[in-house]
Amino acid sequence: MSKSVIVIDDDEDTVRLFTEFLEERGVNVVGNGFNGTAAVKLFKETNPDVVLIDLNMPNGSGYYAIKKIQEVNPKARIVAVSADSNYTTEEKLEKLNIPLIQKPFKMDQVISIIND
């Protein structure tokens, strides 16, 4: 059975390309959003298997969304997708038990993490 995923990124092209690629690989994309506030709302509405989320966005950062989603479901499966690879970012995500996929990313790596 395919995994359900929501894709959250403030760049609309990234969201569109991500969605198209995932759907071509049989992943069920159940929602798209462009900021942290939308991510929380979509999570509550769709209860996806995996949340793919950018960290640096207006209207609620990825960190804001991660915190709020984990309040709703502490076991939520969240994967950060970001070009921000500094040590502080990696350290924060590690404490939250959130894997980080670096931009530019390899889609095979994304699929592997979703299906893991």
CSV table of N, CA, C and O in Angstrom, one decimal:
chain,number,residue,atom,x,y,z
A,1,MET,N,0.8,-1.2,0.0
A,1,MET,CA,0.0,0.0,0.0
A,1,MET,C,0.9,1.2,0.0
A,1,MET,O,1.9,1.3,0.7
A,2,SER,N,0.5,2.2,-0.8
A,2,SER,CA,1.4,3.4,-0.9
A,2,SER,C,1.2,4.3,0.3
A,2,SER,O,0.2,4.4,1.0
A,3,LYS,N,2.3,5.0,0.6
A,3,LYS,CA,2.3,5.9,1.8
A,3,LYS,C,1.6,7.2,1.4
A,3,LYS,O,1.6,7.7,0.3
A,4,SER,N,0.9,7.8,2.4
A,4,SER,CA,0.3,9.2,2.1
A,4,SER,C,1.3,10.2,2.7
A,4,SER,O,1.9,10.1,3.7
A,5,VAL,N,1.4,11.3,1.9
A,5,VAL,CA,2.4,12.3,2.2
A,5,VAL,C,1.8,13.7,2.0
A,5,VAL,O,0.9,13.9,1.1
A,6,ILE,N,2.2,14.7,2.8
A,6,ILE,CA,1.9,16.1,2.5
A,6,ILE,C,3.3,16.8,2.2
A,6,ILE,O,4.3,16.4,2.8
A,7,VAL,N,3.3,17.7,1.2
A,7,VAL,CA,4.5,18.4,0.8
A,7,VAL,C,4.3,19.9,1.2
A,7,VAL,O,3.4,20.5,0.7
A,8,ILE,N,5.2,20.4,2.0
A,8,ILE,CA,5.2,21.8,2.4
A,8,ILE,C,6.5,22.5,2.1
A,8,ILE,O,7.5,22.1,2.5
A,9,ASP,N,6.4,23.5,1.3
A,9,ASP,CA,7.5,24.3,0.9
A,9,ASP,C,7.0,25.7,0.4
A,9,ASP,O,6.0,25.7,-0.2
A,10,ASP,N,7.7,26.8,0.7
A,10,ASP,CA,7.2,28.1,0.3
A,10,ASP,C,7.5,28.3,-1.2
A,10,ASP,O,6.9,29.3,-1.8
A,11,ASP,N,8.3,27.5,-1.8
A,11,ASP,CA,8.5,27.6,-3.3
A,11,ASP,C,7.5,26.7,-4.0
A,11,ASP,O,7.6,25.5,-3.9
A,12,GLU,N,6.6,27.3,-4.8
A,12,GLU,CA,5.5,26.6,-5.4
A,12,GLU,C,6.1,25.6,-6.5
A,12,GLU,O,5.5,24.5,-6.6
A,13,ASP,N,7.2,25.9,-7.1
A,13,ASP,CA,7.8,25.0,-8.1
A,13,ASP,C,8.3,23.8,-7.5
A,13,ASP,O,8.1,22.7,-8.0
A,14,THR,N,8.9,24.0,-6.3
A,14,THR,CA,9.4,22.8,-5.5
A,14,THR,C,8.3,21.9,-5.2
A,14,THR,O,8.4,20.7,-5.3
A,15,VAL,N,7.2,22.5,-4.7
A,15,VAL,CA,6.0,21.7,-4.3
A,15,VAL,C,5.5,20.9,-5.5
A,15,VAL,O,5.2,19.7,-5.4
A,16,ARG,N,5.3,21.6,-6.6
A,16,ARG,CA,4.7,21.0,-7.8
A,16,ARG,C,5.6,19.8,-8.3
A,16,ARG,O,5.2,18.7,-8.5
A,17,LEU,N,6.9,20.1,-8.4
A,17,LEU,CA,7.9,19.1,-8.9
A,17,LEU,C,7.9,17.9,-7.9
A,17,LEU,O,7.9,16.7,-8.4
A,18,PHE,N,8.0,18.1,-6.6
A,18,PHE,CA,8.0,17.1,-5.6
A,18,PHE,C,6.8,16.2,-5.7
A,18,PHE,O,6.9,15.0,-5.7
A,19,THR,N,5.6,16.9,-5.8
A,19,THR,CA,4.4,16.2,-5.9
A,19,THR,C,4.3,15.3,-7.1
A,19,THR,O,3.9,14.1,-7.1
A,20,GLU,N,4.7,15.8,-8.3
A,20,GLU,CA,4.6,15.1,-9.5
A,20,GLU,C,5.6,13.9,-9.4
A,20,GLU,O,5.2,12.7,-9.8
A,21,PHE,N,6.8,14.1,-8.9
A,21,PHE,CA,7.7,13.0,-8.8
A,21,PHE,C,7.2,11.9,-7.9
A,21,PHE,O,7.3,10.7,-8.2
A,22,LEU,N,6.7,12.3,-6.7
A,22,LEU,CA,6.2,11.3,-5.8
A,22,LEU,C,5.1,10.5,-6.3
A,22,LEU,O,5.0,9.3,-6.2
A,23,GLU,N,4.1,11.2,-7.0
A,23,GLU,CA,3.0,10.5,-7.6
A,23,GLU,C,3.4,9.5,-8.7
A,23,GLU,O,2.9,8.4,-8.8
A,24,GLU,N,4.4,9.9,-9.5
A,24,GLU,CA,4.9,9.0,-10.5
A,24,GLU,C,5.5,7.7,-9.9
A,24,GLU,O,5.5,6.7,-10.5
A,25,ARG,N,6.0,7.8,-8.6
A,25,ARG,CA,6.6,6.7,-7.9
A,25,ARG,C,5.6,6.0,-7.0
A,25,ARG,O,5.9,5.1,-6.2
A,26,GLY,N,4.3,6.3,-7.2
A,26,GLY,CA,3.3,5.6,-6.5
A,26,GLY,C,3.0,6.1,-5.1
A,26,GLY,O,2.3,5.4,-4.3
A,27,VAL,N,3.6,7.2,-4.7
A,27,VAL,CA,3.3,7.8,-3.4
A,27,VAL,C,2.0,8.7,-3.5
A,27,VAL,O,1.8,9.4,-4.4
A,28,ASN,N,1.2,8.5,-2.5
A,28,ASN,CA,-0.1,9.2,-2.5
A,28,ASN,C,0.0,10.6,-1.8
A,28,ASN,O,0.1,10.7,-0.6
A,29,VAL,N,0.2,11.7,-2.6
A,29,VAL,CA,0.3,13.0,-2.1
A,29,VAL,C,-1.1,13.5,-1.8
A,29,VAL,O,-1.9,13.8,-2.7
A,30,VAL,N,-1.4,13.7,-0.5
A,30,VAL,CA,-2.8,14.0,0.0
A,30,VAL,C,-2.9,15.5,0.2
A,30,VAL,O,-4.0,15.9,0.6
A,31,GLY,N,-1.9,16.3,0.1
A,31,GLY,CA,-2.0,17.7,0.3
A,31,GLY,C,-0.7,18.4,0.1
A,31,GLY,O,0.4,17.9,0.2
A,32,ASN,N,-0.8,19.7,-0.3
A,32,ASN,CA,0.3,20.6,-0.5
A,32,ASN,C,0.1,21.9,0.3
A,32,ASN,O,-1.1,22.4,0.4
A,33,GLY,N,1.2,22.5,0.8
A,33,GLY,CA,1.0,23.7,1.5
A,33,GLY,C,2.3,24.5,1.3
A,33,GLY,O,3.3,24.0,0.9
A,34,PHE,N,2.2,25.8,1.6
A,34,PHE,CA,3.3,26.8,1.3
A,34,PHE,C,3.8,27.5,2.5
A,34,PHE,O,4.6,28.4,2.4
A,35,ASN,N,3.4,27.1,3.8
A,35,ASN,CA,3.9,27.7,5.0
A,35,ASN,C,3.6,26.8,6.2
A,35,ASN,O,2.8,25.8,6.0
A,36,GLY,N,4.2,27.1,7.3
A,36,GLY,CA,4.0,26.3,8.5
A,36,GLY,C,2.6,26.2,9.0
A,36,GLY,O,2.1,25.2,9.5
A,37,THR,N,1.8,27.3,8.9
A,37,THR,CA,0.4,27.3,9.4
A,37,THR,C,-0.4,26.3,8.5
A,37,THR,O,-1.2,25.6,9.1
A,38,ALA,N,-0.2,26.4,7.2
A,38,ALA,CA,-0.9,25.4,6.3
A,38,ALA,C,-0.5,24.0,6.6
A,38,ALA,O,-1.4,23.1,6.5
A,39,ALA,N,0.7,23.8,7.0
A,39,ALA,CA,1.2,22.4,7.2
A,39,ALA,C,0.4,21.8,8.4
A,39,ALA,O,0.0,20.7,8.3
A,40,VAL,N,0.3,22.6,9.5
A,40,VAL,CA,-0.5,22.1,10.7
A,40,VAL,C,-1.9,21.8,10.3
A,40,VAL,O,-2.4,20.7,10.6
A,41,LYS,N,-2.5,22.7,9.6
A,41,LYS,CA,-3.9,22.5,9.2
A,41,LYS,C,-4.1,21.3,8.3
A,41,LYS,O,-5.0,20.4,8.5
A,42,LEU,N,-3.2,21.1,7.3
A,42,LEU,CA,-3.2,19.9,6.4
A,42,LEU,C,-3.0,18.7,7.2
A,42,LEU,O,-3.6,17.6,6.9
A,43,PHE,N,-2.1,18.7,8.1
A,43,PHE,CA,-1.8,17.5,8.9
A,43,PHE,C,-3.0,17.0,9.7
A,43,PHE,O,-3.4,15.9,9.7
A,44,LYS,N,-3.7,18.0,10.3
A,44,LYS,CA,-4.9,17.7,11.1
A,44,LYS,C,-6.0,17.1,10.1
A,44,LYS,O,-6.8,16.2,10.5
A,45,GLU,N,-6.1,17.7,8.9
A,45,GLU,CA,-7.2,17.3,8.0
A,45,GLU,C,-6.9,15.9,7.4
A,45,GLU,O,-7.8,15.1,7.1
A,46,THR,N,-5.6,15.6,7.1
A,46,THR,CA,-5.3,14.4,6.2
A,46,THR,C,-4.7,13.3,7.0
A,46,THR,O,-4.7,12.2,6.5
A,47,ASN,N,-4.0,13.6,8.2
A,47,ASN,CA,-3.3,12.6,8.9
A,47,ASN,C,-2.4,11.7,8.1
A,47,ASN,O,-2.6,10.5,8.0
A,48,PRO,N,-1.5,12.3,7.4
A,48,PRO,CA,-0.6,11.6,6.4
A,48,PRO,C,0.4,10.7,7.2
A,48,PRO,O,0.7,10.9,8.3
A,49,ASP,N,0.9,9.7,6.4
A,49,ASP,CA,2.0,8.8,6.9
A,49,ASP,C,3.3,9.6,7.1
A,49,ASP,O,4.0,9.4,8.1
A,50,VAL,N,3.5,10.6,6.2
A,50,VAL,CA,4.8,11.3,6.2
A,50,VAL,C,4.5,12.8,5.9
A,50,VAL,O,3.7,13.1,5.0
A,51,VAL,N,5.2,13.7,6.6
A,51,VAL,CA,5.2,15.1,6.3
A,51,VAL,C,6.6,15.5,5.7
A,51,VAL,O,7.6,15.3,6.4
A,52,LEU,N,6.6,16.0,4.5
A,52,LEU,CA,7.9,16.5,4.0
A,52,LEU,C,7.8,18.1,4.1
A,52,LEU,O,6.9,18.7,3.5
A,53,ILE,N,8.7,18.7,4.8
A,53,ILE,CA,8.6,20.1,5.1
A,53,ILE,C,9.9,20.9,5.1
A,53,ILE,O,10.9,20.4,5.5
A,54,ASP,N,9.8,22.0,4.4
A,54,ASP,CA,10.9,23.0,4.4
A,54,ASP,C,11.0,23.6,5.7
A,54,ASP,O,10.0,23.7,6.5
A,55,LEU,N,12.2,24.1,6.1
A,55,LEU,CA,12.3,24.8,7.4
A,55,LEU,C,12.2,26.3,7.4
A,55,LEU,O,11.6,26.8,8.3
A,56,ASN,N,12.6,26.9,6.3
A,56,ASN,CA,12.6,28.4,6.3
A,56,ASN,C,11.5,28.9,5.4
A,56,ASN,O,11.6,28.9,4.2
A,57,MET,N,10.4,29.2,6.0
A,57,MET,CA,9.2,29.7,5.3
A,57,MET,C,8.5,30.8,6.1
A,57,MET,O,8.7,30.9,7.3
A,58,PRO,N,7.8,31.7,5.3
A,58,PRO,CA,7.0,32.7,6.0
A,58,PRO,C,5.8,32.1,6.6
A,58,PRO,O,5.4,31.0,6.3
A,59,ASN,N,5.1,32.9,7.4
A,59,ASN,CA,3.8,32.4,8.0
A,59,ASN,C,3.9,31.1,8.8
A,59,ASN,O,3.2,30.2,8.5
A,60,GLY,N,4.9,31.0,9.6
A,60,GLY,CA,5.1,29.8,10.4
A,60,GLY,C,6.2,29.0,9.8
A,60,GLY,O,6.0,28.4,8.7
A,61,SER,N,7.3,29.0,10.4
A,61,SER,CA,8.5,28.2,9.9
A,61,SER,C,8.2,26.7,10.0
A,61,SER,O,7.3,26.3,10.6
A,62,GLY,N,9.1,26.0,9.4
A,62,GLY,CA,9.1,24.5,9.5
A,62,GLY,C,9.2,24.1,11.0
A,62,GLY,O,8.5,23.1,11.4
A,63,TYR,N,10.0,24.8,11.7
A,63,TYR,CA,10.1,24.4,13.2
A,63,TYR,C,8.8,24.7,13.9
A,63,TYR,O,8.4,23.9,14.7
A,64,TYR,N,8.1,25.8,13.6
A,64,TYR,CA,6.8,26.0,14.2
A,64,TYR,C,5.9,24.9,13.9
A,64,TYR,O,5.2,24.3,14.7
A,65,ALA,N,5.8,24.5,12.6
A,65,ALA,CA,4.9,23.4,12.2
A,65,ALA,C,5.3,22.1,12.8
A,65,ALA,O,4.4,21.3,13.3
A,66,ILE,N,6.6,21.8,12.9
A,66,ILE,CA,7.0,20.5,13.5
A,66,ILE,C,6.5,20.5,15.0
A,66,ILE,O,6.0,19.5,15.4
A,67,LYS,N,6.7,21.5,15.7
A,67,LYS,CA,6.3,21.6,17.1
A,67,LYS,C,4.8,21.4,17.2
A,67,LYS,O,4.3,20.6,18.0
A,68,LYS,N,4.0,22.1,16.4
A,68,LYS,CA,2.5,22.0,16.4
A,68,LYS,C,2.1,20.6,16.0
A,68,LYS,O,1.1,20.0,16.6
A,69,ILE,N,2.7,20.0,15.0
A,69,ILE,CA,2.3,18.7,14.5
A,69,ILE,C,2.6,17.7,15.6
A,69,ILE,O,1.8,16.8,15.9
A,70,GLN,N,3.8,17.8,16.2
A,70,GLN,CA,4.1,16.8,17.3
A,70,GLN,C,3.2,17.0,18.5
A,70,GLN,O,3.0,16.0,19.2
A,71,GLU,N,2.6,18.1,18.7
A,71,GLU,CA,1.6,18.3,19.8
A,71,GLU,C,0.4,17.5,19.5
A,71,GLU,O,-0.3,16.9,20.3
A,72,VAL,N,0.0,17.5,18.2
A,72,VAL,CA,-1.2,16.8,17.7
A,72,VAL,C,-0.9,15.3,17.8
A,72,VAL,O,-1.7,14.5,18.2
A,73,ASN,N,0.2,14.9,17.2
A,73,ASN,CA,0.6,13.5,17.2
A,73,ASN,C,2.1,13.3,17.5
A,73,ASN,O,2.9,13.5,16.5
A,74,PRO,N,2.5,13.0,18.7
A,74,PRO,CA,3.9,12.9,19.0
A,74,PRO,C,4.7,11.9,18.1
A,74,PRO,O,5.9,11.9,18.0
A,75,LYS,N,4.0,10.9,17.5
A,75,LYS,CA,4.6,9.9,16.7
A,75,LYS,C,4.6,10.2,15.2
A,75,LYS,O,4.9,9.4,14.4
A,76,ALA,N,4.2,11.5,14.9
A,76,ALA,CA,4.1,11.9,13.5
A,76,ALA,C,5.4,11.7,12.8
A,76,ALA,O,6.5,12.0,13.4
A,77,ARG,N,5.4,11.2,11.6
A,77,ARG,CA,6.7,11.0,10.8
A,77,ARG,C,6.9,12.2,10.0
A,77,ARG,O,6.2,12.6,9.0
A,78,ILE,N,7.9,13.0,10.3
A,78,ILE,CA,8.2,14.3,9.7
A,78,ILE,C,9.7,14.2,9.1
A,78,ILE,O,10.6,13.8,9.8
A,79,VAL,N,9.8,14.7,7.9
A,79,VAL,CA,11.1,14.8,7.3
A,79,VAL,C,11.4,16.2,6.8
A,79,VAL,O,10.6,16.8,6.1
A,80,ALA,N,12.5,16.8,7.3
A,80,ALA,CA,12.8,18.2,6.9
A,80,ALA,C,13.5,18.1,5.6
A,80,ALA,O,14.4,17.3,5.4
A,81,VAL,N,13.2,19.1,4.7
A,81,VAL,CA,13.9,19.2,3.4
A,81,VAL,C,14.3,20.7,3.3
A,81,VAL,O,13.5,21.6,3.3
A,82,SER,N,15.7,20.9,3.4
A,82,SER,CA,16.2,22.2,3.5
A,82,SER,C,17.5,22.4,2.9
A,82,SER,O,18.3,21.4,2.8
A,83,ALA,N,17.8,23.6,2.4
A,83,ALA,CA,19.2,23.9,1.9
A,83,ALA,C,20.0,24.4,3.1
A,83,ALA,O,21.2,24.5,2.9
A,84,ASP,N,19.4,24.6,4.2
A,84,ASP,CA,20.1,25.1,5.4
A,84,ASP,C,20.8,23.9,6.1
A,84,ASP,O,20.1,23.0,6.7
A,85,SER,N,22.1,23.8,6.0
A,85,SER,CA,22.8,22.6,6.5
A,85,SER,C,23.8,23.0,7.6
A,85,SER,O,24.7,22.2,7.9
A,86,ASN,N,23.6,24.1,8.3
A,86,ASN,CA,24.5,24.4,9.3
A,86,ASN,C,24.4,23.5,10.6
A,86,ASN,O,23.3,22.8,10.7
A,87,TYR,N,25.3,23.5,11.4
A,87,TYR,CA,25.4,22.6,12.5
A,87,TYR,C,24.2,22.8,13.5
A,87,TYR,O,23.6,21.9,14.0
A,88,THR,N,23.8,24.1,13.7
A,88,THR,CA,22.7,24.4,14.6
A,88,THR,C,21.4,23.7,14.1
A,88,THR,O,20.6,23.2,14.8
A,89,THR,N,21.2,23.8,12.8
A,89,THR,CA,20.0,23.2,12.2
A,89,THR,C,20.0,21.7,12.4
A,89,THR,O,19.0,21.2,12.8
A,90,GLU,N,21.1,21.1,12.1
A,90,GLU,CA,21.2,19.6,12.2
A,90,GLU,C,21.0,19.2,13.7
A,90,GLU,O,20.3,18.2,14.0
A,91,GLU,N,21.5,20.0,14.6
A,91,GLU,CA,21.4,19.7,16.0
A,91,GLU,C,20.0,19.9,16.5
A,91,GLU,O,19.5,19.0,17.2
A,92,LYS,N,19.3,20.9,16.1
A,92,LYS,CA,17.9,21.1,16.4
A,92,LYS,C,17.0,19.9,15.9
A,92,LYS,O,16.2,19.4,16.7
A,93,LEU,N,17.2,19.5,14.7
A,93,LEU,CA,16.5,18.5,14.1
A,93,LEU,C,16.7,17.1,14.8
A,93,LEU,O,15.9,16.3,15.0
A,94,GLU,N,18.0,16.9,15.1
A,94,GLU,CA,18.4,15.7,15.8
A,94,GLU,C,17.7,15.6,17.2
A,94,GLU,O,17.2,14.5,17.5
A,95,LYS,N,17.6,16.7,17.9
A,95,LYS,CA,16.8,16.7,19.2
A,95,LYS,C,15.4,16.4,19.0
A,95,LYS,O,14.7,15.8,19.8
A,96,LEU,N,14.8,16.8,17.8
A,96,LEU,CA,13.4,16.5,17.5
A,96,LEU,C,13.2,15.1,16.9
A,96,LEU,O,12.1,14.8,16.5
A,97,ASN,N,14.3,14.4,16.6
A,97,ASN,CA,14.3,13.2,15.9
A,97,ASN,C,13.7,13.3,14.5
A,97,ASN,O,12.9,12.5,14.1
A,98,ILE,N,14.1,14.3,13.8
A,98,ILE,CA,13.6,14.6,12.5
A,98,ILE,C,14.8,14.4,11.5
A,98,ILE,O,15.8,15.1,11.6
A,99,PRO,N,14.7,13.5,10.5
A,99,PRO,CA,15.7,13.4,9.5
A,99,PRO,C,15.8,14.6,8.6
A,99,PRO,O,14.7,15.3,8.4
A,100,LEU,N,16.9,14.9,8.1
A,100,LEU,CA,17.1,16.1,7.2
A,100,LEU,C,17.5,15.6,5.8
A,100,LEU,O,18.5,14.9,5.7
A,101,ILE,N,16.8,16.1,4.8
A,101,ILE,CA,17.2,15.8,3.4
A,101,ILE,C,17.7,17.2,2.9
A,101,ILE,O,17.0,18.2,2.9
A,102,GLN,N,19.0,17.2,2.4
A,102,GLN,CA,19.6,18.4,1.9
A,102,GLN,C,19.1,18.7,0.5
A,102,GLN,O,19.0,17.9,-0.4
A,103,LYS,N,18.8,20.0,0.3
A,103,LYS,CA,18.5,20.5,-1.1
A,103,LYS,C,19.9,20.9,-1.7
A,103,LYS,O,20.7,21.5,-1.0
A,104,PRO,N,20.2,20.7,-2.9
A,104,PRO,CA,19.3,19.9,-3.9
A,104,PRO,C,19.4,18.4,-3.5
A,104,PRO,O,20.4,17.9,-3.1
A,105,PHE,N,18.2,17.8,-3.6
A,105,PHE,CA,18.1,16.4,-3.1
A,105,PHE,C,18.0,15.4,-4.2
A,105,PHE,O,17.7,15.8,-5.4
A,106,LYS,N,18.3,14.2,-3.9
A,106,LYS,CA,18.2,13.1,-4.8
A,106,LYS,C,16.8,12.4,-4.5
A,106,LYS,O,16.6,12.0,-3.4
A,107,MET,N,16.0,12.3,-5.5
A,107,MET,CA,14.6,11.8,-5.3
A,107,MET,C,14.6,10.4,-4.8
A,107,MET,O,13.8,10.0,-4.0
A,108,ASP,N,15.6,9.6,-5.2
A,108,ASP,CA,15.7,8.2,-4.7
A,108,ASP,C,15.9,8.2,-3.2
A,108,ASP,O,15.3,7.3,-2.5
A,109,GLN,N,16.6,9.1,-2.7
A,109,GLN,CA,16.8,9.2,-1.2
A,109,GLN,C,15.5,9.6,-0.6
A,109,GLN,O,15.2,9.0,0.5
A,110,VAL,N,14.7,10.5,-1.1
A,110,VAL,CA,13.4,10.9,-0.6
A,110,VAL,C,12.5,9.7,-0.5
A,110,VAL,O,11.9,9.4,0.5
A,111,ILE,N,12.4,8.9,-1.7
A,111,ILE,CA,11.5,7.8,-1.7
A,111,ILE,C,12.0,6.7,-0.7
A,111,ILE,O,11.1,6.2,0.0
A,112,SER,N,13.3,6.5,-0.5
A,112,SER,CA,13.8,5.6,0.4
A,112,SER,C,13.4,6.0,1.9
A,112,SER,O,12.9,5.1,2.6
A,113,ILE,N,13.5,7.2,2.2
A,113,ILE,CA,13.1,7.7,3.6
A,113,ILE,C,11.6,7.6,3.8
A,113,ILE,O,11.1,7.1,4.8
A,114,ILE,N,10.8,7.9,2.8
A,114,ILE,CA,9.3,7.8,2.9
A,114,ILE,C,8.9,6.3,3.1
A,114,ILE,O,8.1,6.1,4.0
A,115,ASN,N,9.5,5.4,2.4
A,115,ASN,CA,9.1,4.0,2.5
A,115,ASN,C,9.8,3.3,3.6
A,115,ASN,O,9.5,2.1,3.9
A,116,ASP,N,10.7,3.9,4.3
A,116,ASP,CA,11.5,3.3,5.4
A,116,ASP,C,10.6,2.9,6.6
A,116,ASP,O,9.7,3.7,7.0
